[in-house]
Amino acid sequence: VLTFDHEGQADVRTYAQLWENGQRLAGALASFGMGKGDRFALLLFNHPEFVEAMVASAILGTVFVPIDPRAKGEKLAYLLRHSGCRGAICGDYALASALETGAGVEDFSWLLVVGSGGESAAGGSGAPAVAAMRDVLTGPVPELPVAVERESEPMQIMYTSGTTGDPKGVVVRHARFATVAGHGEAVFGYRPGDRPYTGLSLTHGNAQFVTLAPSLELGLRAVISRRFSKSAFWDVIGRYGCTTFSLLGGMATALYSEPRRPEDAENPVRLVISAGMPRAIWADFAERFGVDIFEFYGAVDGGMTIKPVDEGPIGSCGRVAPGLLARVVDENGADVPPGTPGELWFRPADGSEPVVEYWNDPDASARKTEGGWIHSGDVVRMDADGWIFFEYRVGGGIRRNGEFVNPDFVEKVLAEHELVEDVFVYGVPAASGATGERDVVAAIVPVGEAGFDAELVFDWCRRRLEPNSVPSYLQLVAEIPKTASEKPQERFLIERFERQPETVFQRRDVRSDDR
């Protein structure tokens, strides 16, 4: 039912293997003193052991906490401490940071390591004990009873990205996972015999809810890459005959920026499940790769919109999903006229009260559903027919000379330049000092090792973009820093912009009112 691909090597799991290894792992966790309600972290890229740990946790009734394995230092310490994790299953690539950080977290006592070459590592006094996953999975299969008795019991704590403060841990219950498992055919349009693919991290809701859960429910032979790679993407798709895949907006831009090939449309994919397809490349992406696009908006902490294939206007993230109501409101909570930007709110259509539970944070939970509506924190527009268009996160957006700049169009233009490997556009406080105004920065991963000609790229933008949309700065980076869900991390780019001026090129023709 699952194939895990890593650099062309396949690691396959049947339902029986998932269950047997889940039992073995549940026995190991029990030997570490883990019991019902206890929490442990998953510091893993997409290995088979990630899903087996999910099975093991359901058998024991523990609660797992998926964490980007690149997390380290104070952020990792915060997540482990806030969730009360007693141990972690980690990749050998995350062992050093887990040992160092875990030693300072109360009651954090064990590490179970996936991989090779690092299991023998040991920390100093007070460091967690280290064991090897391979020793666990070669042992006998116990017959432990399933401890979870009700679907309302917690399954995992999934942390938000923390773009507007400390990350908040969303309590995801077994019922939620079961519900999204039923979305495969009814919502996303999967068909019998489809082969879904994802390169998104299983620590993120998209990979779990859009690919994993529906595939397990429908018996689809899903393919999961350890990590997303735009250079290997279509090779993986072709190797396994994948018919559908899931992506987020930044991934679409990355794939679009690859050099065009006459055979781009010669692939087995029929359907792309997209969350954030940039409207500027939408039609061209679909035609170039010969795919249909299903667009949706969804948040782990509540709310969903869907735009089925060939319905609604391009650029929309859809209408509110069945079973929900939606409003678009101003800062006072009053409905705004159609086409006017405002915050998107949701609530159940059956009149019940919305519930969002943040782990160990009742105040944030109450604020999220104040007034009986889930406050998304996202600014959108809704037209007269109910089609919703995402604009930006509350507190975000690029406003320049009184107008909002659409990063999608800027990224599309830059992605089409032969010197650009990848790009992300964001804003910095305007050099003019104008309140609320921002200058446009394009963070660019250049192609190859040869010299980068900034003036050629600026000129390319001038000839293809409105003046306000032409970047004020081009920032060269080795890679776009991204979360586990492939979401660009703007704050790290801003830090580099400020601290590494030698990597930044400024437009020479900036008008005085832009400075």
Coordinates of C-alpha atoms in Angstrom, one line a residue:
V1 CA 0.0 0.0 0.0
L2 CA 3.0 2.4 0.5
T3 CA 6.2 2.8 -1.4
F4 CA 8.9 5.0 0.1
D5 CA 11.3 6.3 -2.5
H6 CA 14.8 7.6 -1.7
E7 CA 17.3 8.3 -4.5
G8 CA 15.7 5.7 -6.7
Q9 CA 15.5 3.0 -4.0
A10 CA 12.1 1.7 -3.1
D11 CA 11.1 0.5 0.4
V12 CA 7.7 -1.1 0.2
R13 CA 5.1 -1.7 3.0
T14 CA 2.0 -3.9 2.9
Y15 CA -0.8 -3.4 5.4
A16 CA 0.5 -6.5 7.3
Q17 CA 4.0 -5.2 7.5
L18 CA 2.7 -1.8 8.8
W19 CA 0.7 -3.7 11.5
E20 CA 3.5 -6.1 12.5
N21 CA 6.2 -3.4 12.7
G22 CA 3.7 -1.2 14.6
Q23 CA 3.3 -4.0 17.1
R24 CA 7.0 -4.4 17.5
L25 CA 7.5 -0.6 17.9
A26 CA 4.6 -0.4 20.4
G27 CA 6.3 -3.1 22.5
A28 CA 9.5 -1.1 22.4
L29 CA 7.8 2.1 23.4
A30 CA 6.1 0.3 26.3
S31 CA 9.5 -0.9 27.4
F32 CA 10.6 2.7 27.6
G33 CA 7.7 3.3 30.1
M34 CA 5.3 4.9 27.6
G35 CA 1.6 4.6 28.3
K36 CA -1.7 6.0 27.3
G37 CA -1.6 9.7 26.9
D38 CA 2.2 10.0 27.0
R39 CA 3.8 12.1 24.2
F40 CA 6.8 11.4 22.1
A41 CA 8.3 13.2 19.1
L42 CA 8.8 12.1 15.5
L43 CA 12.0 13.8 14.2
L44 CA 11.9 12.0 10.9
F45 CA 11.9 12.7 7.2
N46 CA 9.6 10.4 5.2
H47 CA 10.7 6.9 6.3
P48 CA 8.4 3.9 6.5
E49 CA 9.1 4.0 10.3
F50 CA 7.2 7.3 10.4
V51 CA 3.9 5.5 9.5
E52 CA 4.8 2.5 11.6
A53 CA 5.2 4.8 14.6
M54 CA 1.7 6.2 13.9
V55 CA 0.4 2.7 14.1
A56 CA 2.4 1.9 17.3
S57 CA 1.1 5.1 18.9
A58 CA -2.5 4.1 18.2
I59 CA -1.9 0.6 19.6
L60 CA -0.6 2.1 22.9
G61 CA -2.8 5.1 23.1
T62 CA 0.1 7.5 23.2
V63 CA 0.2 10.8 21.4
F64 CA 2.9 11.5 18.8
V65 CA 4.3 15.0 18.0
P66 CA 5.6 15.3 14.4
I67 CA 8.5 17.8 14.3
D68 CA 10.6 18.9 11.3
P69 CA 13.8 17.0 11.8
R70 CA 15.8 20.1 10.8
A71 CA 14.6 21.8 14.0
K72 CA 17.3 22.4 16.5
G73 CA 18.4 24.7 19.4
E74 CA 15.8 26.8 21.2
K75 CA 13.0 26.0 18.7
L76 CA 13.4 22.2 19.2
A77 CA 13.7 22.7 22.9
Y78 CA 10.4 24.7 22.9
L79 CA 8.5 22.1 21.0
L80 CA 9.7 19.2 23.1
R81 CA 9.2 21.1 26.4
H82 CA 5.8 22.6 25.5
S83 CA 4.4 19.2 24.3
G84 CA 5.9 17.3 27.2
C85 CA 7.6 14.7 25.1
R86 CA 9.2 11.9 27.0
G87 CA 11.4 10.7 24.1
A88 CA 11.7 10.8 20.3
I89 CA 12.0 8.6 17.3
C90 CA 14.6 10.4 15.2
G91 CA 16.7 9.9 12.0
D92 CA 20.4 9.5 12.6
Y93 CA 20.8 12.9 10.8
A94 CA 18.8 14.5 13.7
L95 CA 20.5 12.5 16.5
A96 CA 23.1 15.1 17.6
S97 CA 20.6 17.9 18.0
A98 CA 18.1 15.6 19.7
L99 CA 20.7 14.4 22.2
E100 CA 21.9 17.9 22.9
T101 CA 18.5 19.4 23.2
G102 CA 16.8 16.5 24.9
A103 CA 19.4 16.6 27.8
G104 CA 17.9 19.9 28.9
V105 CA 14.2 18.9 28.7
E106 CA 12.6 17.5 31.8
D107 CA 11.5 13.8 31.7
F108 CA 12.9 13.4 28.2
S109 CA 14.7 10.1 28.6
W110 CA 15.0 8.1 25.4
L111 CA 15.8 8.2 21.7
L112 CA 15.1 5.5 19.1
V113 CA 17.2 6.1 16.0
V114 CA 16.3 5.3 12.4
G115 CA 19.3 4.8 10.0
S116 CA 22.8 3.7 10.4
G117 CA 26.1 5.1 11.6
G118 CA 24.8 7.2 14.5
E119 CA 23.0 4.9 16.9
S120 CA 26.1 4.4 19.1
A121 CA 26.3 8.0 19.9
A122 CA 25.9 9.0 23.5
G123 CA 25.5 12.2 25.3
G124 CA 26.9 13.3 28.6
S125 CA 25.4 13.0 32.0
G126 CA 21.6 13.4 31.9
A127 CA 21.4 12.7 28.2
P128 CA 18.6 10.4 26.9
A129 CA 19.3 6.8 26.3
V130 CA 19.8 5.8 22.7
A131 CA 18.5 2.6 21.0
A132 CA 18.5 1.4 17.4
M133 CA 15.3 1.0 15.4
R134 CA 16.7 -1.9 13.4
D135 CA 17.0 -3.9 16.6
V136 CA 13.4 -3.3 17.3
L137 CA 12.1 -4.2 13.9
T138 CA 13.9 -7.5 13.7
G139 CA 12.4 -8.8 17.0
P140 CA 9.3 -10.9 17.5
V141 CA 5.9 -9.5 16.9
P142 CA 3.9 -9.1 20.1
E143 CA 0.1 -9.1 20.2
L144 CA -0.7 -6.0 22.2
P145 CA -4.4 -4.9 22.4
V146 CA -5.4 -1.5 20.9
A147 CA -5.6 0.9 23.8
V148 CA -7.6 3.6 21.9
E149 CA -11.2 3.1 22.7
R150 CA -12.9 6.2 21.4
E151 CA -12.3 8.2 18.2
S152 CA -12.4 11.4 20.4
E153 CA -9.1 10.5 21.9
P154 CA -6.0 12.5 20.9
M155 CA -3.9 11.1 18.1
Q156 CA -1.2 13.7 17.6
I157 CA -0.1 17.3 18.4
M158 CA 0.7 19.1 15.1
Y159 CA 2.4 22.4 15.6
T160 CA 1.7 25.5 13.4
S161 CA 4.6 27.2 11.6
G162 CA 4.7 30.0 14.2
T163 CA 4.7 32.8 11.6
T164 CA 2.8 35.1 14.0
G165 CA 4.4 34.1 17.3
D166 CA 5.3 30.9 19.1
P167 CA 4.1 27.7 17.3
K168 CA 0.8 26.4 18.7
G169 CA 0.2 22.7 19.0
V170 CA -3.1 21.7 17.4
V171 CA -4.6 18.6 19.0
V172 CA -5.6 16.2 16.2
R173 CA -8.0 13.5 17.4
H174 CA -8.4 10.1 15.8
A175 CA -11.8 11.2 14.4
R176 CA -10.2 13.9 12.4
F177 CA -7.8 11.5 10.7
A178 CA -10.7 9.1 10.0
T179 CA -12.7 12.0 8.5
V180 CA -10.0 13.2 6.1
A181 CA -9.3 9.5 5.1
G182 CA -12.8 9.7 3.5
H183 CA -12.0 12.8 1.5
G184 CA -10.0 10.9 -1.1
E185 CA -12.9 10.0 -3.4
A186 CA -15.6 12.3 -2.1
V187 CA -13.6 15.5 -2.1
F188 CA -10.3 15.2 -4.0
G189 CA -11.6 12.9 -6.8
Y190 CA -9.3 9.9 -6.4
R191 CA -10.3 6.9 -8.5
P192 CA -9.8 3.2 -8.0
G193 CA -6.4 2.3 -9.3
D194 CA -4.9 5.8 -8.8
R195 CA -1.4 6.0 -7.5
P196 CA -0.9 9.2 -5.4
Y197 CA 2.5 10.8 -4.9
T198 CA 3.8 13.3 -2.3
G199 CA 7.2 14.7 -1.5
L200 CA 5.8 16.8 1.3
S201 CA 6.8 16.0 4.8
L202 CA 4.6 13.6 6.9
T203 CA 5.2 16.1 9.8
H204 CA 2.8 18.4 7.9
G205 CA -1.0 18.1 7.5
N206 CA -1.0 18.0 3.7
A207 CA 1.0 14.8 3.4
Q208 CA -0.9 13.1 6.1
F209 CA -4.4 14.3 5.2
V210 CA -4.3 14.5 1.4
T211 CA -2.1 11.5 0.5
L212 CA -1.5 9.1 3.4
A213 CA -5.0 8.8 5.0
P214 CA -7.0 8.5 1.8
S215 CA -4.5 6.0 0.4
L216 CA -4.8 3.8 3.5
E217 CA -8.6 4.1 3.4
L218 CA -9.0 3.3 -0.4
G219 CA -6.1 0.9 -0.8
L220 CA -4.3 3.1 -3.2
R221 CA -0.6 2.3 -3.7
A222 CA 0.8 5.7 -2.6
V223 CA 4.4 6.7 -3.3
I224 CA 6.2 9.0 -0.8
S225 CA 9.6 10.5 -1.3
R226 CA 11.8 11.1 1.6
R227 CA 12.1 14.7 0.6
F228 CA 10.8 16.9 -2.2
S229 CA 13.3 17.3 -5.1
K230 CA 12.2 19.3 -8.1
S231 CA 15.1 17.9 -10.2
A232 CA 14.1 14.3 -9.4
F233 CA 10.3 14.9 -9.3
W234 CA 9.2 13.8 -12.8
D235 CA 11.6 10.8 -12.7
V236 CA 9.9 9.5 -9.6
I237 CA 6.5 10.1 -11.1
G238 CA 7.4 8.2 -14.2
R239 CA 9.2 5.4 -12.4
Y240 CA 6.2 4.4 -10.4
G241 CA 3.4 5.5 -12.8
C242 CA 1.9 8.0 -10.3
T243 CA -1.4 9.4 -11.6
T244 CA -1.9 12.2 -9.1
F245 CA 0.2 14.3 -6.8
S246 CA -0.1 16.9 -4.1
L247 CA 1.8 20.2 -4.0
L248 CA 1.9 23.6 -2.3
G249 CA 2.3 26.9 -4.1
G250 CA 6.1 27.2 -3.7
M251 CA 6.6 23.7 -5.2
A252 CA 4.5 24.7 -8.3
T253 CA 6.8 27.7 -8.9
A254 CA 9.9 25.5 -8.4
L255 CA 8.7 22.9 -11.0
Y256 CA 7.6 25.7 -13.3
S257 CA 11.0 27.2 -13.2
E258 CA 12.7 24.1 -14.6
P259 CA 13.7 24.4 -18.3
R260 CA 10.9 23.5 -20.7
R261 CA 11.1 20.2 -22.5
P262 CA 9.0 19.0 -25.5
E263 CA 8.0 15.9 -23.5
D264 CA 6.8 17.8 -20.4
A265 CA 3.2 16.6 -21.0
E266 CA 4.3 13.0 -21.5
N267 CA 3.7 11.8 -18.0
P268 CA 1.1 9.5 -16.3
V269 CA -0.4 12.3 -14.1
R270 CA -4.0 13.2 -14.6
L271 CA -4.8 15.2 -11.5
V272 CA -2.8 17.7 -9.3
I273 CA -4.2 18.3 -5.8
S274 CA -3.0 21.9 -5.2
A275 CA -3.0 24.2 -2.2
G276 CA -1.9 27.6 -3.5
M277 CA -1.3 27.2 -7.2
P278 CA -0.1 30.7 -8.2
R279 CA -2.7 32.2 -10.5
A280 CA -0.1 33.7 -12.7
I281 CA 1.2 30.2 -13.8
W282 CA -2.0 28.2 -13.3
A283 CA -3.2 27.8 -16.9
D284 CA 0.3 27.4 -18.3
F285 CA 1.2 24.8 -15.7
A286 CA -1.9 22.7 -16.5
E287 CA -1.3 22.9 -20.3
R288 CA 2.5 22.4 -20.1
F289 CA 2.3 19.2 -18.0
G290 CA -1.1 18.0 -19.3
V291 CA -2.8 17.9 -15.9
D292 CA -6.1 18.9 -14.3
I293 CA -5.8 21.0 -11.2
F294 CA -8.0 20.6 -8.1
E295 CA -7.4 23.6 -5.8
F296 CA -8.2 23.8 -2.2
Y297 CA -7.5 25.8 1.0
G298 CA -7.2 24.0 4.3
A299 CA -5.7 24.6 7.7
V300 CA -4.9 22.1 10.4
D301 CA -6.6 24.2 12.9
G302 CA -9.9 24.4 10.9
G303 CA -11.6 25.6 7.7
M304 CA -11.6 24.4 4.1
T305 CA -12.5 25.6 0.7
I306 CA -12.5 23.5 -2.5
K307 CA -12.4 24.3 -6.3
P308 CA -13.1 21.2 -8.3
V309 CA -11.5 20.7 -11.7
D310 CA -13.0 23.0 -14.4
E311 CA -15.3 24.8 -11.9
G312 CA -14.9 28.4 -10.9
P313 CA -12.4 31.1 -11.9
I314 CA -8.7 30.4 -12.2
G315 CA -6.9 31.8 -9.2
S316 CA -9.7 31.0 -6.7
C317 CA -9.1 28.6 -3.9
G318 CA -12.7 27.5 -4.1
R319 CA -16.0 27.9 -2.3
V320 CA -16.5 26.9 1.3
A321 CA -16.5 23.1 1.7
P322 CA -19.7 21.2 2.4
G323 CA -20.7 21.2 6.0
L324 CA -19.2 24.6 6.7
L325 CA -20.2 28.2 6.5
A326 CA -17.8 31.0 5.7
R327 CA -17.7 34.8 6.1
V328 CA -15.3 37.5 5.1
V329 CA -15.1 40.3 7.7
D330 CA -13.4 43.5 8.5
E331 CA -11.3 44.3 11.6
N332 CA -14.5 44.8 13.6
G333 CA -16.0 41.5 12.6
A334 CA -18.6 43.0 10.2
D335 CA -19.2 41.3 6.8
V336 CA -17.5 43.1 3.9
P337 CA -19.1 43.6 0.4
P338 CA -18.3 41.1 -2.3
G339 CA -14.8 41.6 -3.8
T340 CA -13.5 43.4 -0.7
P341 CA -10.5 42.0 1.2
G342 CA -11.2 40.8 4.7
E343 CA -10.4 38.0 7.1
L344 CA -11.9 34.6 6.4
W345 CA -14.0 33.0 9.1
F346 CA -15.5 29.5 9.3
R347 CA -18.1 27.6 11.4
P348 CA -20.0 24.3 11.2
A349 CA -23.1 24.6 9.0
D350 CA -25.2 22.5 11.5
G351 CA -25.1 25.2 14.1
S352 CA -22.7 23.5 16.5
E353 CA -19.9 25.5 18.1
P354 CA -16.6 25.3 16.4
V355 CA -13.8 23.6 18.4
V356 CA -10.1 24.3 18.0
E357 CA -7.9 22.9 20.7
Y358 CA -4.3 24.2 21.1
W359 CA -2.3 22.0 23.4
N360 CA -1.8 23.6 26.8
D361 CA -3.1 27.0 25.6
P362 CA -6.8 27.6 26.4
D363 CA -6.5 31.3 25.9
A364 CA -5.3 30.9 22.3
S365 CA -8.0 28.3 21.7
A366 CA -10.7 30.7 22.9
R367 CA -9.4 33.5 20.8
K368 CA -9.3 31.3 17.7
T369 CA -13.1 30.6 18.0
E370 CA -14.2 33.9 19.6
G371 CA -17.8 34.7 18.7
G372 CA -18.5 31.2 17.5
W373 CA -16.4 31.4 14.3
I374 CA -12.9 30.0 13.5
H375 CA -10.7 33.0 12.7
S376 CA -8.4 31.9 9.9
G377 CA -5.9 34.8 10.1
D378 CA -5.9 34.9 6.3
V379 CA -7.1 37.8 4.2
V380 CA -9.2 36.8 1.2
R381 CA -11.7 38.2 -1.3
M382 CA -15.1 36.5 -1.9
D383 CA -17.0 37.3 -5.1
A384 CA -20.7 37.5 -5.4
D385 CA -20.9 33.8 -6.4
G386 CA -19.0 32.7 -3.3
W387 CA -15.6 32.0 -5.0
I388 CA -12.8 32.9 -2.6
F389 CA -9.4 34.3 -3.6
F390 CA -6.5 34.1 -1.1
E391 CA -4.7 37.4 -0.7
Y392 CA -2.2 37.2 2.2
R393 CA -1.7 36.3 5.8
V394 CA -2.9 38.9 8.3
G395 CA 0.1 41.1 9.0
G396 CA 1.6 40.1 5.6
G397 CA 1.2 41.5 2.1
I398 CA 3.3 43.8 0.0
R399 CA 1.9 47.3 -0.2
R400 CA 3.9 49.6 -2.5
N401 CA 3.0 53.2 -3.4
G402 CA -0.5 52.5 -2.1
E403 CA -1.1 49.4 -4.2
F404 CA -0.7 45.7 -3.3
V405 CA 1.9 43.8 -5.3
N406 CA 1.0 40.2 -6.2
P407 CA 4.1 38.1 -5.6
D408 CA 2.7 35.3 -7.9
F409 CA 3.2 37.4 -11.0
V410 CA 6.7 38.6 -10.0
E411 CA 7.7 35.0 -9.3
K412 CA 6.3 33.8 -12.6
V413 CA 8.3 36.3 -14.6
L414 CA 11.5 35.6 -12.7
A415 CA 11.1 31.8 -12.9
E416 CA 11.0 32.1 -16.7
H417 CA 14.5 33.7 -16.8
E418 CA 17.4 31.3 -17.7
L419 CA 19.5 32.6 -14.8
V420 CA 17.0 31.7 -12.2
E421 CA 16.8 28.2 -10.6
D422 CA 14.2 29.1 -7.9
V423 CA 12.6 32.2 -6.5
F424 CA 10.6 33.6 -3.7
V425 CA 9.3 37.2 -3.5
Y426 CA 8.7 39.0 -0.2
G427 CA 8.7 42.5 1.3
V428 CA 10.9 44.5 3.6
P429 CA 10.0 47.9 5.2
A430 CA 10.2 50.5 2.6
A431 CA 13.4 52.6 2.5
S432 CA 11.2 55.6 2.2
G433 CA 9.9 55.0 5.7
A434 CA 6.3 55.3 4.6
T435 CA 4.0 53.6 7.1
G436 CA 2.7 50.2 5.9
E437 CA 4.8 50.4 2.7
R438 CA 7.2 47.7 1.7
D439 CA 9.9 47.3 -0.9
V440 CA 9.9 44.2 -3.1
V441 CA 12.7 41.7 -2.7
A442 CA 13.2 38.6 -5.0
A443 CA 15.3 35.9 -3.3
I444 CA 16.9 34.0 -6.2
V445 CA 18.7 30.7 -6.4
P446 CA 20.9 31.3 -9.5
V447 CA 21.6 28.6 -12.1
G448 CA 25.1 27.1 -12.0
E449 CA 28.3 28.6 -10.7
A450 CA 28.8 31.3 -13.4
G451 CA 28.5 34.9 -12.5
F452 CA 25.0 36.3 -12.0
D453 CA 24.1 39.4 -14.1
A454 CA 21.6 41.3 -11.9
E455 CA 21.1 44.1 -14.5
L456 CA 19.9 41.5 -17.1
V457 CA 17.4 40.2 -14.6
F458 CA 16.2 43.7 -13.6
D459 CA 15.8 44.6 -17.2
W460 CA 13.8 41.4 -17.8
C461 CA 11.4 42.4 -15.0
R462 CA 11.1 46.0 -16.2
R463 CA 9.9 44.8 -19.7
R464 CA 7.4 42.3 -18.2
L465 CA 6.0 43.9 -15.0
E466 CA 4.2 47.0 -13.9
P467 CA 6.7 49.5 -12.3
N468 CA 5.4 48.8 -8.7
S469 CA 6.0 45.1 -9.2
V470 CA 9.6 45.3 -10.4
P471 CA 11.8 44.2 -7.4
S472 CA 13.8 46.8 -5.7
Y473 CA 16.3 44.2 -4.7
L474 CA 17.6 40.8 -5.9
Q475 CA 18.9 38.7 -3.1
L476 CA 21.2 35.7 -4.1
V477 CA 20.8 32.6 -1.9
A478 CA 22.1 29.0 -2.2
E479 CA 18.6 27.8 -1.5
I480 CA 15.2 29.2 -0.4
P481 CA 14.8 28.2 3.3
K482 CA 11.6 26.3 3.7
T483 CA 9.5 24.5 6.3
A484 CA 8.8 20.8 6.2
S485 CA 5.7 21.7 4.2
E486 CA 7.9 23.5 1.5
K487 CA 6.6 26.9 2.7
P488 CA 9.3 29.5 2.2
Q489 CA 10.6 30.9 5.6
E490 CA 10.5 34.7 5.0
R491 CA 12.1 35.6 8.4
F492 CA 15.4 33.8 7.6
L493 CA 15.6 35.7 4.3
I494 CA 15.0 39.0 6.0
E495 CA 17.7 38.2 8.5
R496 CA 20.2 37.5 5.6
F497 CA 19.0 40.6 3.7
E498 CA 20.0 42.7 6.7
R499 CA 23.2 40.9 7.7
Q500 CA 24.6 40.0 4.3
P501 CA 24.4 43.1 2.1
E502 CA 27.0 41.7 -0.2
T503 CA 24.4 39.2 -1.5
V504 CA 21.9 41.9 -2.4
F505 CA 21.6 43.9 -5.7
Q506 CA 19.6 47.1 -5.7
R507 CA 17.9 48.6 -8.7
R508 CA 19.7 51.5 -10.2
D509 CA 16.5 53.2 -11.6
V510 CA 14.5 53.3 -8.3
R511 CA 12.3 56.4 -8.4
S512 CA 12.7 58.9 -5.6
D513 CA 9.2 58.1 -4.3
D514 CA 10.2 54.4 -4.1
R515 CA 13.3 55.0 -1.9

